[in-house]
Short mmCIF file of C-alpha atoms in Angstrom, two decimals:
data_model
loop_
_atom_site.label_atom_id
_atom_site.label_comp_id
_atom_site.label_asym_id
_atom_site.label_seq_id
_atom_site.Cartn_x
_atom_site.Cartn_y
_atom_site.Cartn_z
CA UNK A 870 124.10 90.41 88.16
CA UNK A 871 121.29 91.89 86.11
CA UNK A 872 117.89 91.96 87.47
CA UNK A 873 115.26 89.91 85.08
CA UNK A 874 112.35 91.93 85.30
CA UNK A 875 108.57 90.57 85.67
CA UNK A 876 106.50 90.76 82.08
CA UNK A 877 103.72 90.19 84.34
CA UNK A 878 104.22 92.07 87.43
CA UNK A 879 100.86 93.66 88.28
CA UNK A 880 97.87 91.81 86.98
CA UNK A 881 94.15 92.02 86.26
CA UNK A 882 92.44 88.85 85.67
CA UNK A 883 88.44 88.94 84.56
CA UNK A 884 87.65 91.40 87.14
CA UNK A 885 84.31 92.81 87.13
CA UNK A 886 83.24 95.74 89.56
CA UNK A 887 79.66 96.49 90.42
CA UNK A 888 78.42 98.84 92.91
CA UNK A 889 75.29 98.31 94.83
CA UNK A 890 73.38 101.87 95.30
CA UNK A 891 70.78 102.92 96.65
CA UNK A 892 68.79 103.35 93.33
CA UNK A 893 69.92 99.92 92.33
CA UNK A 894 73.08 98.14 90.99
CA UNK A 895 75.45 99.76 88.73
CA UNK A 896 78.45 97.89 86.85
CA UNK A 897 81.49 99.99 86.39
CA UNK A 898 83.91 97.25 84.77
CA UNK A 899 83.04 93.62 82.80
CA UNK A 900 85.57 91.72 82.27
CA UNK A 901 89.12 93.68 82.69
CA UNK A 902 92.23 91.75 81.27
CA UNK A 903 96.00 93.15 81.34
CA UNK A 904 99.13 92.81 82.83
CA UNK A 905 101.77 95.65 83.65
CA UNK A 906 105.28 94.77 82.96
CA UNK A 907 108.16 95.33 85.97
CA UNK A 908 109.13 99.19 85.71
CA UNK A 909 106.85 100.18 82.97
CA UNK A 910 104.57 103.46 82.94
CA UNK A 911 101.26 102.78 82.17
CA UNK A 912 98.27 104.98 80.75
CA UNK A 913 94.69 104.83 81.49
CA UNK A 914 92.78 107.33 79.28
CA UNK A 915 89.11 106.85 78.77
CA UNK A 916 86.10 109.41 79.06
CA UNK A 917 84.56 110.58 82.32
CA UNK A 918 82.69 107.50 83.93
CA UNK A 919 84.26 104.65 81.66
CA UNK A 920 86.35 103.63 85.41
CA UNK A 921 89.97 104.71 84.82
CA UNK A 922 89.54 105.40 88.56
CA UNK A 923 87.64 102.51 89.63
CA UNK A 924 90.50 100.50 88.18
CA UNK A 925 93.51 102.63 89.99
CA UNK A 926 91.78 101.91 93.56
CA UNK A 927 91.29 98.00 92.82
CA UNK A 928 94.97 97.87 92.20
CA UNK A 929 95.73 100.24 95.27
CA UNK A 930 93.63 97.49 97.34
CA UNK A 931 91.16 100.79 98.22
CA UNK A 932 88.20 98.56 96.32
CA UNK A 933 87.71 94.96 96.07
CA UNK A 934 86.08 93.41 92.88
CA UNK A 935 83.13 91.80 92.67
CA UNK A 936 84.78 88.91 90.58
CA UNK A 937 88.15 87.91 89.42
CA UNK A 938 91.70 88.91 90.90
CA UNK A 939 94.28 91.30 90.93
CA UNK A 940 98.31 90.23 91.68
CA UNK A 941 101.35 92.10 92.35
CA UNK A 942 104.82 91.01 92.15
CA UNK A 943 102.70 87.11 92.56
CA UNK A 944 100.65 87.97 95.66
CA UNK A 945 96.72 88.46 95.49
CA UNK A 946 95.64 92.12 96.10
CA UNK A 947 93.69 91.89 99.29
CA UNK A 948 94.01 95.40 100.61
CA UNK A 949 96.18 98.09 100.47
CA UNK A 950 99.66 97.93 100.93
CA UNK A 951 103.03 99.95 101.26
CA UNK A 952 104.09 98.21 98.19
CA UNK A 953 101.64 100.04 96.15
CA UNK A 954 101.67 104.03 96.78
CA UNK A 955 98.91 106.46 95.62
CA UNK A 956 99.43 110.25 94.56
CA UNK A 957 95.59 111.39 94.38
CA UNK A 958 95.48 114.78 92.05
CA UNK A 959 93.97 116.60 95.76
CA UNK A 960 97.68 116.21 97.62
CA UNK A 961 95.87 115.86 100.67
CA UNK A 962 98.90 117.17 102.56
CA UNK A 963 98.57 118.25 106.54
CA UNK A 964 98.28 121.96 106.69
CA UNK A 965 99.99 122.21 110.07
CA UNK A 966 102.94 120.12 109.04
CA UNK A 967 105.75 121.19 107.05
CA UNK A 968 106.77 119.40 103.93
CA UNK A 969 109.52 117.46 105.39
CA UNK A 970 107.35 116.67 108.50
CA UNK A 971 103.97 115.39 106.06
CA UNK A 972 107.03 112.84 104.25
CA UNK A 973 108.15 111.60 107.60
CA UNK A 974 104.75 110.36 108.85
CA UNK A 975 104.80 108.02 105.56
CA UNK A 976 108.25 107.19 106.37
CA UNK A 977 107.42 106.03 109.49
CA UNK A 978 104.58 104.38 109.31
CA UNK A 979 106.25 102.13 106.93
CA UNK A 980 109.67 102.01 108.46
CA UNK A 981 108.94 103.05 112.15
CA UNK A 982 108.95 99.78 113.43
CA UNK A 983 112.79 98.42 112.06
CA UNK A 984 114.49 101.81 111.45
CA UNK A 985 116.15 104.72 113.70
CA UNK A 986 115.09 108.31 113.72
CA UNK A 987 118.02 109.07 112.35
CA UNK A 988 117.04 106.79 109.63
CA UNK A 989 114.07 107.68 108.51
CA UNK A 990 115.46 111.68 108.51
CA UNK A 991 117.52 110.44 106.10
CA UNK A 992 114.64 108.74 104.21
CA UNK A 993 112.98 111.88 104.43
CA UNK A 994 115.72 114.27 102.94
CA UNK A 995 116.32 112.08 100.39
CA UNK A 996 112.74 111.98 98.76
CA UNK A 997 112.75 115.63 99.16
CA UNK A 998 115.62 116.10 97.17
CA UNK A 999 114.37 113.61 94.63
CA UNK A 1000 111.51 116.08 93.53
CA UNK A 1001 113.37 119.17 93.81
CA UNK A 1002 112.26 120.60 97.44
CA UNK A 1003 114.83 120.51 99.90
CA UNK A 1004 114.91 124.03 99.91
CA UNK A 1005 111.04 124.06 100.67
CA UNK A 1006 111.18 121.57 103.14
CA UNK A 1007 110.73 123.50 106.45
CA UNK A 1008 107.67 125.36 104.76
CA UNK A 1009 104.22 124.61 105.11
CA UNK A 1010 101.63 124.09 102.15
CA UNK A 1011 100.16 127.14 102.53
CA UNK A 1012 103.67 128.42 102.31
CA UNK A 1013 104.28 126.58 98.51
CA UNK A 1014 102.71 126.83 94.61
CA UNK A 1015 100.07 123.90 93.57
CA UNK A 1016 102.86 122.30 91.49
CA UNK A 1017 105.00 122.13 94.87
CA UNK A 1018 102.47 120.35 96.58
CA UNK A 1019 101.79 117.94 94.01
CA UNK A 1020 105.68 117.16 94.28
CA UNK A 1021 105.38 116.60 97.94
CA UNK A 1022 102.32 114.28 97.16
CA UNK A 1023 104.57 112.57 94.97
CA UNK A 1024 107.69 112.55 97.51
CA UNK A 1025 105.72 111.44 100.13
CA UNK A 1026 104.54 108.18 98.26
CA UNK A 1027 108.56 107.40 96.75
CA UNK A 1028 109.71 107.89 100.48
CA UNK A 1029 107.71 104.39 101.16
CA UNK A 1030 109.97 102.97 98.28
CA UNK A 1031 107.03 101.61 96.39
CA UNK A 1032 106.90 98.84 94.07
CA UNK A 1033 104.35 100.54 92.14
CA UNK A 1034 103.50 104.18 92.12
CA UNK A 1035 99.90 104.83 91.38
CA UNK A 1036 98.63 108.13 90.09
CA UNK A 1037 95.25 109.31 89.67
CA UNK A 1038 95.33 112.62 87.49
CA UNK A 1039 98.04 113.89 89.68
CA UNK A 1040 98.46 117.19 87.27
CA UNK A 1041 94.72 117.86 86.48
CA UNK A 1042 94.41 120.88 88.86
CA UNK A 1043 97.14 122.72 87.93
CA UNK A 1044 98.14 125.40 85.13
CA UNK A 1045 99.17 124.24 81.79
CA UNK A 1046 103.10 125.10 82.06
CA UNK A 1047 102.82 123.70 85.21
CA UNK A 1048 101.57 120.47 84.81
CA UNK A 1049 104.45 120.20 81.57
CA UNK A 1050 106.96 121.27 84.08
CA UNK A 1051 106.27 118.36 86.68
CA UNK A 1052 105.40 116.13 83.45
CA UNK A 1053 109.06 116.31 82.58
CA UNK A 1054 109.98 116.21 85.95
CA UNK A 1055 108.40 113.08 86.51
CA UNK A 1056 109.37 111.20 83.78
CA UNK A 1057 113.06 112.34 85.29
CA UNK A 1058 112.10 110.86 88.81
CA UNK A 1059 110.62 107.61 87.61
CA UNK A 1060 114.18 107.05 85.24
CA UNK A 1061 115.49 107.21 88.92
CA UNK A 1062 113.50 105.17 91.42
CA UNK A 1063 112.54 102.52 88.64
CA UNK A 1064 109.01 101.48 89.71
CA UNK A 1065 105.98 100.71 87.93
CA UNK A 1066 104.04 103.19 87.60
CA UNK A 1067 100.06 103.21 86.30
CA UNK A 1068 98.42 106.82 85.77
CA UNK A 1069 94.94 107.49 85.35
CA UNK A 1070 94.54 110.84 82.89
CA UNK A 1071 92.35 112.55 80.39
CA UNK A 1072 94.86 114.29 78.84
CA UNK A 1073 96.25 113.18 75.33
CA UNK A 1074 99.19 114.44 75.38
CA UNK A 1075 100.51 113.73 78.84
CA UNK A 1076 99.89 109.93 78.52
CA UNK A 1077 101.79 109.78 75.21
CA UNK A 1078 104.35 112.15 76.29
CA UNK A 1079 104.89 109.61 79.52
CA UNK A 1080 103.83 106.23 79.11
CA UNK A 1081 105.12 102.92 77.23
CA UNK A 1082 102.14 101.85 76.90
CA UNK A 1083 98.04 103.52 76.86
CA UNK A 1084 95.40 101.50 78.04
CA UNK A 1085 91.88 102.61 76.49
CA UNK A 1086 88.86 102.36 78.16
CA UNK A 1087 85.51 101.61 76.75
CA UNK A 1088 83.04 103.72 77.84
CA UNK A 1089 80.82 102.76 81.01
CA UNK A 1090 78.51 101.32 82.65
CA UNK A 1091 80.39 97.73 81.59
CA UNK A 1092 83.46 99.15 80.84
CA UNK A 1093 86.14 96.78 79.99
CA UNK A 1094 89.51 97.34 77.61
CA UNK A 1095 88.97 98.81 74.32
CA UNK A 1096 92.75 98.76 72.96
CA UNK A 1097 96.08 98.77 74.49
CA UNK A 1098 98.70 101.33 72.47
CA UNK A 1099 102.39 100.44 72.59
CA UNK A 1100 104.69 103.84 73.48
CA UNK A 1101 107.38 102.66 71.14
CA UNK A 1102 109.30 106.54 71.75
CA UNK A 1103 112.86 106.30 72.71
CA UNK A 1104 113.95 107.59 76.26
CA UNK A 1105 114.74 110.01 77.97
CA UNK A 1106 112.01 112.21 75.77
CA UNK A 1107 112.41 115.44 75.12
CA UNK A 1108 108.47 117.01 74.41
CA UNK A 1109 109.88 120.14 71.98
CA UNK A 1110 111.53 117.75 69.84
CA UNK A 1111 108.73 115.35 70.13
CA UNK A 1112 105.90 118.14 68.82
CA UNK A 1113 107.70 117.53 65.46
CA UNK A 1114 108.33 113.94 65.92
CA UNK A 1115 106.25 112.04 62.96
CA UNK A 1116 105.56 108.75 65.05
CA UNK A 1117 104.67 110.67 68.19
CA UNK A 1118 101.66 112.67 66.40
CA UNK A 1119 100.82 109.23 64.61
CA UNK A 1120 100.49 108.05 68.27
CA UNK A 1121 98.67 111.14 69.60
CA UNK A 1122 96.30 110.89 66.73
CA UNK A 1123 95.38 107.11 67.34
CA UNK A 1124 94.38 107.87 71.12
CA UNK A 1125 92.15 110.99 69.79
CA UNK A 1126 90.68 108.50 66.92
CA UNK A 1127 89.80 105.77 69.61
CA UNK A 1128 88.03 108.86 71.76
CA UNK A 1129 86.63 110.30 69.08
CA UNK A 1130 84.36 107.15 68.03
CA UNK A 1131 83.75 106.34 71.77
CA UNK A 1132 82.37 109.89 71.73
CA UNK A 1133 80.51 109.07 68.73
CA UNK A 1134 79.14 106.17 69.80
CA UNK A 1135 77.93 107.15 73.06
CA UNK A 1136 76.48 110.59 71.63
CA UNK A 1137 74.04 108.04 69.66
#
């Protein structure tokens, strides 16, 4: 039987975010309004301070808002969960672990309590195959590249089979054939696991090149929604044949025409 997916699987209802400082109040976000489909890769570009970030850790349940509510899959966000995964763009990985063994500790801390050992092994080896490491798995991170890292980041948070993936500039650290490689490497591991997946970024390119749809962000303090861009590119996407592609430049040039007079704007 087919699954019927959600149209409104994660959603955002009038949130607002302000942050009480110690040189006074600051709102981040006024009034934030969308809804993320069931399986779809979502886009939040926006320029440095507009809360692309501040909007990743309300769904993540790492914030709470100051008004309004957040759902997923029909439940309120109250806190984190292992429903919702985060790959942070530091991997944050153990140093005295190896790969497999900083995978396991989210695999059991999620499954611990109803699996086997022998279970969650297999848990493990399987979301290290998924990015590409088994043959890295017995070596530390000290022993592996950036871009390896970044896929154990990303193993370790598909090992808690998550409903949503959240990613918060998970390739802005690393070298630009790099960050393409794991780009396309992604987009290759969410056609397998399926989840919804929302990923903060600055770069152009990369949220075009993987998302169906680009949320824009006004700039802050009050940021709220500026536009919302619909992906329509055909999958699985190829980026050298794209580069020619006449609709995916059209799409590349709206984003940079939206940042452009947010730039503007916020230069005068």
């Amino acid at each position: 039987m087919e699954k019927i997916l959600q149209e409104k699987y994660v959603q955002l209802e009038n949130v607002n975010m302000t942050f009480f400082t110690k040189k006074g109040t600051f709102e981040a976000l006024k009034d934030v309004n969308f809804s993320i489909r069931e399986g779809e890769f979502i886009s939040i570009i926006g320029h440095s301070g507009c809360g692309k970030s501040t909007v990743l850790n309300l769904i993540a349940g790492l914030l709470q808002p100051t008004n309004g509510n957040l759902f997923c899959a029909g439940r309120e966000i109250a806190g984190p969960g292992p429903e919702r995964a985060v790959v942070f763009q530091n991997h944050s990985l153990l140093p005295w672990l190896t790969c497999s063994e900083n995978v396991y500790l989210a695999v059991e801390r999620v499954f611990g309590a109803t699996e086997t050992k022998d279970q969650l092994k297999k848990r493990t080896q399987a979301a290290i195959e998924l990015v590409g490491l088994a043959h890295a798995a017995d070596k530390r991170p000290n022993e592996i590249s950036g871009g390896m890292k970044q896929r154990v980041g990303i193993a370790r948070a598909l090992a808690m089979e998550p409903k949503v993936l959240l990613l918060d500039e998970p390739f802005g650290a690393l070298d630009a054939l790099t960050r393409a490689h794991l780009q396309d490497e992604l987009m290759a591991i969410m056609a397998k696991s399926g989840c919804t997946a929302v990923m903060v970024t600055h770069d152009v390119d990369e949220a075009v090149l993987l998302s169906d749809r680009i949320v824009m962000m006004t700039n802050g303090p009050a940021a709220t929604i500026g536009e919302i861009l619909d992906v329509e590119l055909a999958r699985p996407r190829k980026r050298l044949e794209l580069a020619e592609d006449g609709h995916y430049n059209h799409l590349r040039s709206e984003v940079l025409k939206f940042l452009y007079e947010r730039h503007a704007k916020k230069a005068a």
